[in-house]
Amino acid sequence: MPFDALFVPPDVREATGERAWMQAILDFEVALARAQARAGLIPESLAEAIAGAQVDFDGLMEAGRASGNPAAALAESLPDGAHRGATSQDVMDTAAMLVVRRTLPLLDAELGGVASACARLAAEHRSTPMAARTLLQQALPTTFGLKAAGWLAGVDEARDRLAAVPLEVELGGAAGTLASLGDHGLQVLSLLAEELALDEPVLPWHTRRGRIGQLGAALALAAGAVEKIALDVKLMAQTEVGEVSESSAGGRGGSSTLPHKRNPVGSALAIACAHGVRGAASVLISAVAQEHERAAGAWQAEWDALSRALALTGGAAAALREALDGLEVDADRMRANLELTGGLLLTEAVSTALAESVGRTRAKALVADAARRASDGGRELRDELAADDQIELSAEEIDRALDPVEYLGSAEAFVDRALEAHERRGNG
Amino acid sequence: MPFDALFVPPDVREATGERAWMQAILDFEVALARAQARAGLIPESLAEAIAGAQVDFDGLMEAGRASGNPAAALAESLPDGAHRGATSQDVMDTAAMLVVRRTLPLLDAELGGVASACARLAAEHRSTPMAARTLLQQALPTTFGLKAAGWLAGVDEARDRLAAVPLEVELGGAAGTLASLGDHGLQVLSLLAEELALDEPVLPWHTRRGRIGQLGAALALAAGAVEKIALDVKLMAQTEVGEVSESSAGGRGGSSTLPHKRNPVGSALAIACAHGVRGAASVLISAVAQEHERAAGAWQAEWDALSRALALTGGAAAALREALDGLEVDADRMRANLELTGGLLLTEAVSTALAESVGRTRAKALVADAARRASDGGRELRDELAADDQIELSAEEIDRALDPVEYLGSAEAFVDRALEAHERRGNG
Amino acid sequence: MPFDALFVPPDVREATGERAWMQAILDFEVALARAQARAGLIPESLAEAIAGAQVDFDGLMEAGRASGNPAAALAESLPDGAHRGATSQDVMDTAAMLVVRRTLPLLDAELGGVASACARLAAEHRSTPMAARTLLQQALPTTFGLKAAGWLAGVDEARDRLAAVPLEVELGGAAGTLASLGDHGLQVLSLLAEELALDEPVLPWHTRRGRIGQLGAALALAAGAVEKIALDVKLMAQTEVGEVSESSAGGRGGSSTLPHKRNPVGSALAIACAHGVRGAASVLISAVAQEHERAAGAWQAEWDALSRALALTGGAAAALREALDGLEVDADRMRANLELTGGLLLTEAVSTALAESVGRTRAKALVADAARRASDGGRELRDELAADDQIELSAEEIDRALDPVEYLGSAEAFVDRALEAHERRGNG
Amino acid sequence: MPFDALFVPPDVREATGERAWMQAILDFEVALARAQARAGLIPESLAEAIAGAQVDFDGLMEAGRASGNPAAALAESLPDGAHRGATSQDVMDTAAMLVVRRTLPLLDAELGGVASACARLAAEHRSTPMAARTLLQQALPTTFGLKAAGWLAGVDEARDRLAAVPLEVELGGAAGTLASLGDHGLQVLSLLAEELALDEPVLPWHTRRGRIGQLGAALALAAGAVEKIALDVKLMAQTEVGEVSESSAGGRGGSSTLPHKRNPVGSALAIACAHGVRGAASVLISAVAQEHERAAGAWQAEWDALSRALALTGGAAAALREALDGLEVDADRMRANLELTGGLLLTEAVSTALAESVGRTRAKALVADAARRASDGGRELRDELAADDQIELSAEEIDRALDPVEYLGSAEAFVDRALEAHERRGNG
């Protein structure tokens, strides 16, 4: 497909590409033969012949149109005796699990890179005040560290979800009964799982596709955790906000016609990838109800969607990881933005301070009135408060209430909790 | 909405309806007050006043249009001092978790009913031969028990996925810092979680929505596990297949104009619900990337989608449970369908038997030739095999090879494994 | 469902609610009887008896569980002779088209209100300069009128798409052959279409659902056109941007705890609704492939999804219409934001002016250098340009190049074209 | 991506591949230069130099990571003076329209092939009786021609929807104002549209993406129209139904292990592709709300999704066209299936005949009783009717009522109407 090199890092592209699938198919056949050799069903030498077979991958996909999958075409190039007891779906499903198992560490490395960058930002900016924004309006002070800690927790949760999906070998034969293996079915199943280091299923899952759907969902949610960060970054990088910018090293994010621009290119690519992962995941989730013992259509829809969901999750994570690694944070601008409303942001803090003497309800009303007057008159809230006789706070008390650093609540404690949780989890 | 009574059972409708949400909102406010009373921040009596407050729910939704959510409107009807430290999203998110926690047992009861029915069918029909069908073509014999065992495993996996979603309390205040609670933030958070018996989050999750997405996905996959069964049932219930039919007790599935029909109404309703759950889940999954500290749009999209996903998952499970509870199984018809191809279904068994003397490749070729002659000539495979001099199998050996009961491989063992796994899991 | 009153305006709620569906079902039955009376198949009096029948709607939905739809249950309460020739799907499909036809004008009124507001803003602010933003970075000047003109064109295109969906009557009988009407099938079909003022299909569309999917898509795209505007509004309303704000009349968008906030509540609700419409539309689009002559599941999934897609499109349009009607535009702030980069935004204009003497390539390089120096040194671009000997532009030429109003290109002409197109289209 | 050669025909693969996109990008640049030469803005010779430029496509995608799209990288390899007035999005959007315009005829050729096959089947089997099936239960007789006529209408409607999407040139420059073209903006826009034979937009559509969404929806619905046919084919091809089978020429659909199988491979591939198109279309539909004057993420998500939606729609249509071209229809089996219920299918016909003498209500009751007795007793309905004194129909009348050919209603007339509509439409 076009654009893969634009969106997907090379290693992930390779791990989810056609050769990787073909290799996984071949690995299945070899492992099956070894399992059968260990069970005494075929000679050791046959297993080795299969392992050593030269397979010409070119054209196997087109050849696969006749049977609806490439596994049958490949099986025909193998030495006689190979593929025994297996059906095409055994091959394709197990190959899919191998592709997943080989790609997930690449994704986790990128996601882990994102997590590390978030952890670093959370620690460095544990106490850097900035405006929290709700419905895109400044609400109250928070710290950039707390924002980054939230990102971190989201990415780690997503990684845990990915790691929790069981990856099972598939072996059921044409009907899911392993009939052609006679009494050796369960034994070969068990040995095959061992050979490939995949989980052994309770029974074949030819049309029990919940875990494929779960994998799709976990990928979409991982890409979504990445997208949340990219969304915040691009919003903070707005010209009018200017709190962060992606690195412009190597001309990145520049515009030939508009030299002042610092486009959040990494964030944009990450978001674009996340859209794509959702589309692919929706295919996997909506294909879980498959007919009888093998589906005509829903199953075959999985291969491309799964490859795509994996590849673009990798693309999302890699693009954001690069963006965060080079992220320039402007703490002064964060502070300046906090001042934009002339203290209005801290009316809650003033009310809280005032409540001690006049009660919460009255405090809120008095401060709201002052805030309205300040806002309508374009004056500083501080002055308005000081001028109001009913507000019995000293200038010092008003100053403290209007200092964002004094009104961070548990922000820093939450950062610490998040970093500890990340530490406990480990980043591997 | 129209059609809720058609698709959703009454208890699930109630648990996900407007009153249930409003009650959950009120429960949050009461629990928050009790937590604060325990922390010594407000008097015990205030907590009790809130608990005893008469709230008029009518019109709260319409009133909510001004603030974009119903929580603010409700908070205003509470005694002064209520809602302290909380923001609307704290209320709505925690209420959502309460609605989920109260609805999930109802869903699990229906899903458990489906699982029980599947377990019963798996046990009863452990050895009932029927045709396995791949790409909707008869492939090899299997047992109805194995099919039902696959259904069972799919439903239990789906239930495990639902049970694995953490349900956390939300409390962060306007900026996620719990600033207005001063030094008591973490303490109140912890006490609130305790009051409501919800998990305590590491830090607020106002815009860390992966778990909402995970919940949506788990619901879609649960509905998908149900849909898989409904799909098989409606296919087996086809006039030309006739292996099962949904109960017609009480005129169910009948047609006034077509008295012979036995429509698989339960399966159809279950499938319809599963479509709807997927749509709602896609809303939840695609809304996970939310801006800054509270989203303007993506968050508000969750409430309806979550209610809908819960309700329709309940609808899917209930409709299928009813269908399975009354399912009529026609084992004779299963057997008769197995005979439809005159033994062609068992060519693999014949090849396997013949391979012992002539090798697998030659065996396959000889049997395939005989099968083709039988198929083209409209003759029984048995006769064709017996007439072929190159096929050195006795009539008795041919008969055994062509007996589906003799070629079930590990089908029954897989049934046992699935039933044991279900037993171990428990049905609660 | 909960939250309907929060998101959906009352008239749209009513038009898509259970009573509206039931009324449409009854209207079908009456029209069918009248068509048959006109064809001489039943006496006029029977048609009138059906028209006058008292139907008790309560409980019909729950009763519908036995047959999988409410039409059969309702048919039983009608005088003998009603419903002749029709199958449940004829009733439900035609009722759906009636519900759509009755709801679309309500949606179009809201969408037309949005379009009018956009047209007004486009005309009023045809020449109001503001920063165009690409990847959320200020790029070049544009006018607010051009932005609003783009909104307008998007909404009118969406309305055209909705109006282009054919709404056909459904009448095919149990098998789509109209067999029980004997030789009168086509005549009754034609008369029925006339009675209900719906289009007459070439042949029944029981399982030809592309137009249902098209309707779903058109609704999702209409909600998307609304969402695009809401997205721009909420971004422009950010505290740090401040170019527009939604009206705060009646306390709208206010926050009890944060009195300075002016939440873009209408935009948030509109975006939330658009998410929901997409979910519902995905159900309709993914259900188009329906089995044989009537589907078991995919068809039944349409009713709720269609009601929801209609209702939430109405919700999106209404919320945005309200927001735009009360929108406060701050042209001064737009101008001030344009100045934020100290002229860097207009480097392209300077290059273009300079290119006349030194060629485009050299002009671009010289200006880019000056821009970089200005940016790095925190100086005004104007001064940097004037100080550069290689840049042979007079102070006056530099000033003109740096005046955003002088660099609006075809912005105003595009506004005029869009307003003319809207005029030609009419707003009805 | 893996599997493209399995699912997508070579010409469609090429038309939607990376080279095709790059060529389209280059075509834009050449046409832009020619338009500007015609407007007198650049010399004719420059336009020709651009047209003759040697561009090295390799590596452009990876290079594009720095700017987030490949257009900027390509522009740098062009002669100085190229690309004037255009922004990257102008290039990419116009290139997308060119890719679409070049691919649609390939899709329409495949869809037209499907339509032709449907028209042929509808004409040939205009009067071939078969069972109509509702909820997968036999309902009443229909003809295979009517089923095929419905397929035909669905495909032609889908083609009309695809043809109705306007394909507009994009040219707006960095801010959508065409500022750097001074007074020549509208003229160049118009000439460019002419050069490329694309529609001229009223104003740039950088963030007015409804038509991209419309295109996605139209592709999903086209794939859905194909899927509906594939679904019917695979159901009719079931071993137990046996009414059609896909051609097995060249070993297609065969199974090495199960020689009796005739897998509906074309239908399965078509359905798989349709799943994929829906996933890609959901990306396009959910990305329509794009920020300000160019989106950071949603726009970039379109390219891959659009390529994929086009490619897989081609795959769906091609696979089904092949399947239909070789479809083997077994009219005898259709007739035999009609007899399976021993006449129960025609109770409505008997009631209608009987109603003339005893009225509809009593007729229905009498026939329903007889049907139940027949069904319970495993007897022929004919005998049961003849034996019932209350049913005053002669043996001849009963025979006629039970003859499916006598109860086809308007089936053949509907076939004629559909064929005429197809004729009128033309197949081009």
PDB file of C-alpha atoms in Angstrom, chain B residues 3-165:
ATOM      1  CA  PHE B   3     -37.882  -0.311  20.515  1.00  0.00           C
ATOM      2  CA  ASP B   4     -36.173  -0.591  23.857  1.00  0.00           C
ATOM      3  CA  ALA B   5     -38.950  -2.798  25.153  1.00  0.00           C
ATOM      4  CA  LEU B   6     -38.611  -4.945  22.058  1.00  0.00           C
ATOM      5  CA  PHE B   7     -34.918  -5.571  22.513  1.00  0.00           C
ATOM      6  CA  VAL B   8     -33.966  -5.044  26.146  1.00  0.00           C
ATOM      7  CA  PRO B   9     -35.246  -7.043  29.142  1.00  0.00           C
ATOM      8  CA  PRO B  10     -37.015  -4.948  31.800  1.00  0.00           C
ATOM      9  CA  ASP B  11     -34.392  -5.245  34.535  1.00  0.00           C
ATOM     10  CA  VAL B  12     -31.586  -4.172  32.229  1.00  0.00           C
ATOM     11  CA  ARG B  13     -33.697  -1.350  30.869  1.00  0.00           C
ATOM     12  CA  GLU B  14     -34.260  -0.105  34.359  1.00  0.00           C
ATOM     13  CA  ALA B  15     -30.630  -0.468  35.418  1.00  0.00           C
ATOM     14  CA  THR B  16     -29.441   1.605  32.476  1.00  0.00           C
ATOM     15  CA  GLY B  17     -32.280   4.130  32.374  1.00  0.00           C
ATOM     16  CA  GLU B  18     -32.485   7.748  33.388  1.00  0.00           C
ATOM     17  CA  ARG B  19     -33.610   7.059  36.939  1.00  0.00           C
ATOM     18  CA  ALA B  20     -30.738   4.658  37.475  1.00  0.00           C
ATOM     19  CA  TRP B  21     -28.270   7.308  36.350  1.00  0.00           C
ATOM     20  CA  MET B  22     -29.883   9.923  38.565  1.00  0.00           C
ATOM     21  CA  GLN B  23     -29.828   7.570  41.520  1.00  0.00           C
ATOM     22  CA  ALA B  24     -26.155   6.876  40.893  1.00  0.00           C
ATOM     23  CA  ILE B  25     -25.461  10.593  40.782  1.00  0.00           C
ATOM     24  CA  LEU B  26     -27.219  10.991  44.098  1.00  0.00           C
ATOM     25  CA  ASP B  27     -25.333   8.034  45.540  1.00  0.00           C
ATOM     26  CA  PHE B  28     -22.080   9.740  44.607  1.00  0.00           C
ATOM     27  CA  GLU B  29     -23.094  12.914  46.403  1.00  0.00           C
ATOM     28  CA  VAL B  30     -24.097  11.030  49.507  1.00  0.00           C
ATOM     29  CA  ALA B  31     -20.932   8.949  49.545  1.00  0.00           C
ATOM     30  CA  LEU B  32     -18.808  12.034  49.015  1.00  0.00           C
ATOM     31  CA  ALA B  33     -20.440  13.719  51.958  1.00  0.00           C
ATOM     32  CA  ARG B  34     -19.975  10.652  54.138  1.00  0.00           C
ATOM     33  CA  ALA B  35     -16.324  10.413  53.119  1.00  0.00           C
ATOM     34  CA  GLN B  36     -15.851  14.054  54.023  1.00  0.00           C
ATOM     35  CA  ALA B  37     -17.639  13.588  57.291  1.00  0.00           C
ATOM     36  CA  ARG B  38     -15.333  10.689  58.076  1.00  0.00           C
ATOM     37  CA  ALA B  39     -12.403  12.940  57.212  1.00  0.00           C
ATOM     38  CA  GLY B  40     -13.798  15.512  59.589  1.00  0.00           C
ATOM     39  CA  LEU B  41     -14.402  18.083  56.876  1.00  0.00           C
ATOM     40  CA  ILE B  42     -18.141  18.384  57.293  1.00  0.00           C
ATOM     41  CA  PRO B  43     -20.468  17.381  60.090  1.00  0.00           C
ATOM     42  CA  GLU B  44     -22.013  13.954  60.029  1.00  0.00           C
ATOM     43  CA  SER B  45     -25.425  15.624  60.034  1.00  0.00           C
ATOM     44  CA  LEU B  46     -24.801  17.288  56.701  1.00  0.00           C
ATOM     45  CA  ALA B  47     -23.998  13.934  55.151  1.00  0.00           C
ATOM     46  CA  GLU B  48     -27.263  12.601  56.468  1.00  0.00           C
ATOM     47  CA  ALA B  49     -29.165  15.642  55.251  1.00  0.00           C
ATOM     48  CA  ILE B  50     -27.829  15.001  51.770  1.00  0.00           C
ATOM     49  CA  ALA B  51     -28.701  11.332  52.042  1.00  0.00           C
ATOM     50  CA  GLY B  52     -32.222  12.305  52.994  1.00  0.00           C
ATOM     51  CA  ALA B  53     -32.672  15.058  50.437  1.00  0.00           C
ATOM     52  CA  GLN B  54     -35.743  14.886  48.263  1.00  0.00           C
ATOM     53  CA  VAL B  55     -34.590  15.412  44.717  1.00  0.00           C
ATOM     54  CA  ASP B  56     -36.971  16.024  41.882  1.00  0.00           C
ATOM     55  CA  PHE B  57     -35.444  14.239  38.938  1.00  0.00           C
ATOM     56  CA  ASP B  58     -37.974  15.457  36.391  1.00  0.00           C
ATOM     57  CA  GLY B  59     -36.615  18.025  34.073  1.00  0.00           C
ATOM     58  CA  LEU B  60     -33.044  17.673  35.258  1.00  0.00           C
ATOM     59  CA  MET B  61     -31.927  16.433  31.838  1.00  0.00           C
ATOM     60  CA  GLU B  62     -33.405  19.377  30.007  1.00  0.00           C
ATOM     61  CA  ALA B  63     -32.018  21.708  32.631  1.00  0.00           C
ATOM     62  CA  GLY B  64     -28.646  20.099  32.004  1.00  0.00           C
ATOM     63  CA  ARG B  65     -28.488  21.600  28.518  1.00  0.00           C
ATOM     64  CA  ALA B  66     -27.213  24.858  29.995  1.00  0.00           C
ATOM     65  CA  SER B  67     -24.153  23.257  31.519  1.00  0.00           C
ATOM     66  CA  GLY B  68     -23.837  20.316  29.196  1.00  0.00           C
ATOM     67  CA  ASN B  69     -24.549  17.695  31.831  1.00  0.00           C
ATOM     68  CA  PRO B  70     -27.220  16.894  34.404  1.00  0.00           C
ATOM     69  CA  ALA B  71     -24.888  16.754  37.398  1.00  0.00           C
ATOM     70  CA  ALA B  72     -24.689  20.496  37.950  1.00  0.00           C
ATOM     71  CA  ALA B  73     -28.449  20.871  37.865  1.00  0.00           C
ATOM     72  CA  LEU B  74     -28.861  18.105  40.401  1.00  0.00           C
ATOM     73  CA  ALA B  75     -26.152  19.487  42.670  1.00  0.00           C
ATOM     74  CA  GLU B  76     -28.144  22.668  42.982  1.00  0.00           C
ATOM     75  CA  SER B  77     -31.058  20.843  44.579  1.00  0.00           C
ATOM     76  CA  LEU B  78     -28.849  19.492  47.349  1.00  0.00           C
ATOM     77  CA  PRO B  79     -28.355  21.028  50.804  1.00  0.00           C
ATOM     78  CA  ASP B  80     -25.663  23.637  50.999  1.00  0.00           C
ATOM     79  CA  GLY B  81     -22.247  22.101  51.488  1.00  0.00           C
ATOM     80  CA  ALA B  82     -22.865  19.116  49.292  1.00  0.00           C
ATOM     81  CA  HIS B  83     -20.725  18.356  46.259  1.00  0.00           C
ATOM     82  CA  ARG B  84     -17.700  19.971  47.866  1.00  0.00           C
ATOM     83  CA  GLY B  85     -14.449  19.399  46.039  1.00  0.00           C
ATOM     84  CA  ALA B  86     -16.147  17.601  43.216  1.00  0.00           C
ATOM     85  CA  THR B  87     -16.595  18.678  39.638  1.00  0.00           C
ATOM     86  CA  SER B  88     -19.424  17.606  37.358  1.00  0.00           C
ATOM     87  CA  GLN B  89     -17.201  15.050  35.722  1.00  0.00           C
ATOM     88  CA  ASP B  90     -16.401  13.443  39.054  1.00  0.00           C
ATOM     89  CA  VAL B  91     -20.107  12.968  39.531  1.00  0.00           C
ATOM     90  CA  MET B  92     -20.849  11.701  36.047  1.00  0.00           C
ATOM     91  CA  ASP B  93     -17.836   9.378  35.797  1.00  0.00           C
ATOM     92  CA  THR B  94     -18.461   7.810  39.177  1.00  0.00           C
ATOM     93  CA  ALA B  95     -22.154   7.511  38.400  1.00  0.00           C
ATOM     94  CA  ALA B  96     -21.237   5.762  35.160  1.00  0.00           C
ATOM     95  CA  MET B  97     -19.126   3.274  37.104  1.00  0.00           C
ATOM     96  CA  LEU B  98     -22.004   2.656  39.508  1.00  0.00           C
ATOM     97  CA  VAL B  99     -24.416   2.106  36.634  1.00  0.00           C
ATOM     98  CA  VAL B 100     -21.928  -0.304  35.107  1.00  0.00           C
ATOM     99  CA  ARG B 101     -21.365  -2.151  38.359  1.00  0.00           C
ATOM    100  CA  ARG B 102     -25.094  -2.521  38.924  1.00  0.00           C
ATOM    101  CA  THR B 103     -25.812  -3.623  35.367  1.00  0.00           C
ATOM    102  CA  LEU B 104     -22.960  -6.066  34.853  1.00  0.00           C
ATOM    103  CA  PRO B 105     -24.413  -8.690  37.232  1.00  0.00           C
ATOM    104  CA  LEU B 106     -27.652  -8.598  35.232  1.00  0.00           C
ATOM    105  CA  LEU B 107     -25.692  -9.122  32.031  1.00  0.00           C
ATOM    106  CA  ASP B 108     -23.617 -11.834  33.633  1.00  0.00           C
ATOM    107  CA  ALA B 109     -26.758 -13.601  34.772  1.00  0.00           C
ATOM    108  CA  GLU B 110     -27.983 -13.721  31.171  1.00  0.00           C
ATOM    109  CA  LEU B 111     -24.558 -14.645  29.826  1.00  0.00           C
ATOM    110  CA  GLY B 112     -24.287 -17.254  32.543  1.00  0.00           C
ATOM    111  CA  GLY B 113     -27.648 -18.606  31.431  1.00  0.00           C
ATOM    112  CA  VAL B 114     -26.298 -18.846  27.910  1.00  0.00           C
ATOM    113  CA  ALA B 115     -23.182 -20.588  29.215  1.00  0.00           C
ATOM    114  CA  SER B 116     -25.248 -23.059  31.224  1.00  0.00           C
ATOM    115  CA  ALA B 117     -27.363 -23.875  28.209  1.00  0.00           C
ATOM    116  CA  CYS B 118     -24.230 -24.364  26.114  1.00  0.00           C
ATOM    117  CA  ALA B 119     -22.697 -26.591  28.802  1.00  0.00           C
ATOM    118  CA  ARG B 120     -25.843 -28.670  28.953  1.00  0.00           C
ATOM    119  CA  LEU B 121     -25.904 -29.062  25.156  1.00  0.00           C
ATOM    120  CA  ALA B 122     -22.197 -29.878  25.104  1.00  0.00           C
ATOM    121  CA  ALA B 123     -22.641 -32.611  27.696  1.00  0.00           C
ATOM    122  CA  GLU B 124     -25.833 -34.051  26.231  1.00  0.00           C
ATOM    123  CA  HIS B 125     -24.528 -34.048  22.697  1.00  0.00           C
ATOM    124  CA  ARG B 126     -20.905 -34.808  23.453  1.00  0.00           C
ATOM    125  CA  SER B 127     -21.039 -37.667  20.965  1.00  0.00           C
ATOM    126  CA  THR B 128     -23.916 -36.657  18.689  1.00  0.00           C
ATOM    127  CA  PRO B 129     -22.408 -36.684  15.212  1.00  0.00           C
ATOM    128  CA  MET B 130     -23.118 -33.862  12.836  1.00  0.00           C
ATOM    129  CA  ALA B 131     -21.408 -32.293   9.860  1.00  0.00           C
ATOM    130  CA  ALA B 132     -18.744 -29.719  10.539  1.00  0.00           C
ATOM    131  CA  ARG B 133     -19.086 -26.967   7.983  1.00  0.00           C
ATOM    132  CA  THR B 134     -16.317 -24.794   6.663  1.00  0.00           C
ATOM    133  CA  LEU B 135     -17.158 -21.960   4.281  1.00  0.00           C
ATOM    134  CA  LEU B 136     -20.705 -23.317   4.761  1.00  0.00           C
ATOM    135  CA  GLN B 137     -19.760 -26.555   3.021  1.00  0.00           C
ATOM    136  CA  GLN B 138     -19.898 -29.842   4.862  1.00  0.00           C
ATOM    137  CA  ALA B 139     -16.318 -30.758   5.672  1.00  0.00           C
ATOM    138  CA  LEU B 140     -15.946 -33.670   8.089  1.00  0.00           C
ATOM    139  CA  PRO B 141     -17.959 -35.064  10.979  1.00  0.00           C
ATOM    140  CA  THR B 142     -17.874 -33.378  14.318  1.00  0.00           C
ATOM    141  CA  THR B 143     -20.257 -33.564  17.267  1.00  0.00           C
ATOM    142  CA  PHE B 144     -22.910 -31.103  18.246  1.00  0.00           C
ATOM    143  CA  GLY B 145     -21.334 -31.235  21.670  1.00  0.00           C
ATOM    144  CA  LEU B 146     -18.079 -29.874  20.302  1.00  0.00           C
ATOM    145  CA  LYS B 147     -19.895 -27.034  18.592  1.00  0.00           C
ATOM    146  CA  ALA B 148     -21.675 -26.186  21.844  1.00  0.00           C
ATOM    147  CA  ALA B 149     -18.382 -26.489  23.742  1.00  0.00           C
ATOM    148  CA  GLY B 150     -16.884 -23.863  21.446  1.00  0.00           C
ATOM    149  CA  TRP B 151     -19.861 -21.607  22.109  1.00  0.00           C
ATOM    150  CA  LEU B 152     -19.404 -22.139  25.842  1.00  0.00           C
ATOM    151  CA  ALA B 153     -15.725 -21.259  25.793  1.00  0.00           C
ATOM    152  CA  GLY B 154     -16.469 -18.119  23.779  1.00  0.00           C
ATOM    153  CA  VAL B 155     -19.075 -16.913  26.252  1.00  0.00           C
ATOM    154  CA  ASP B 156     -16.941 -17.633  29.295  1.00  0.00           C
ATOM    155  CA  GLU B 157     -13.993 -15.799  27.762  1.00  0.00           C
ATOM    156  CA  ALA B 158     -16.276 -12.853  27.100  1.00  0.00           C
ATOM    157  CA  ARG B 159     -17.476 -12.877  30.704  1.00  0.00           C
ATOM    158  CA  ASP B 160     -13.894 -12.936  31.938  1.00  0.00           C
ATOM    159  CA  ARG B 161     -13.104  -9.924  29.769  1.00  0.00           C
ATOM    160  CA  LEU B 162     -16.027  -8.007  31.255  1.00  0.00           C
ATOM    161  CA  ALA B 163     -15.029  -8.925  34.779  1.00  0.00           C
ATOM    162  CA  ALA B 164     -11.458  -7.768  34.146  1.00  0.00           C
ATOM    163  CA  VAL B 165     -12.326  -4.134  33.505  1.00  0.00           C
TER     164      VAL B 165
END
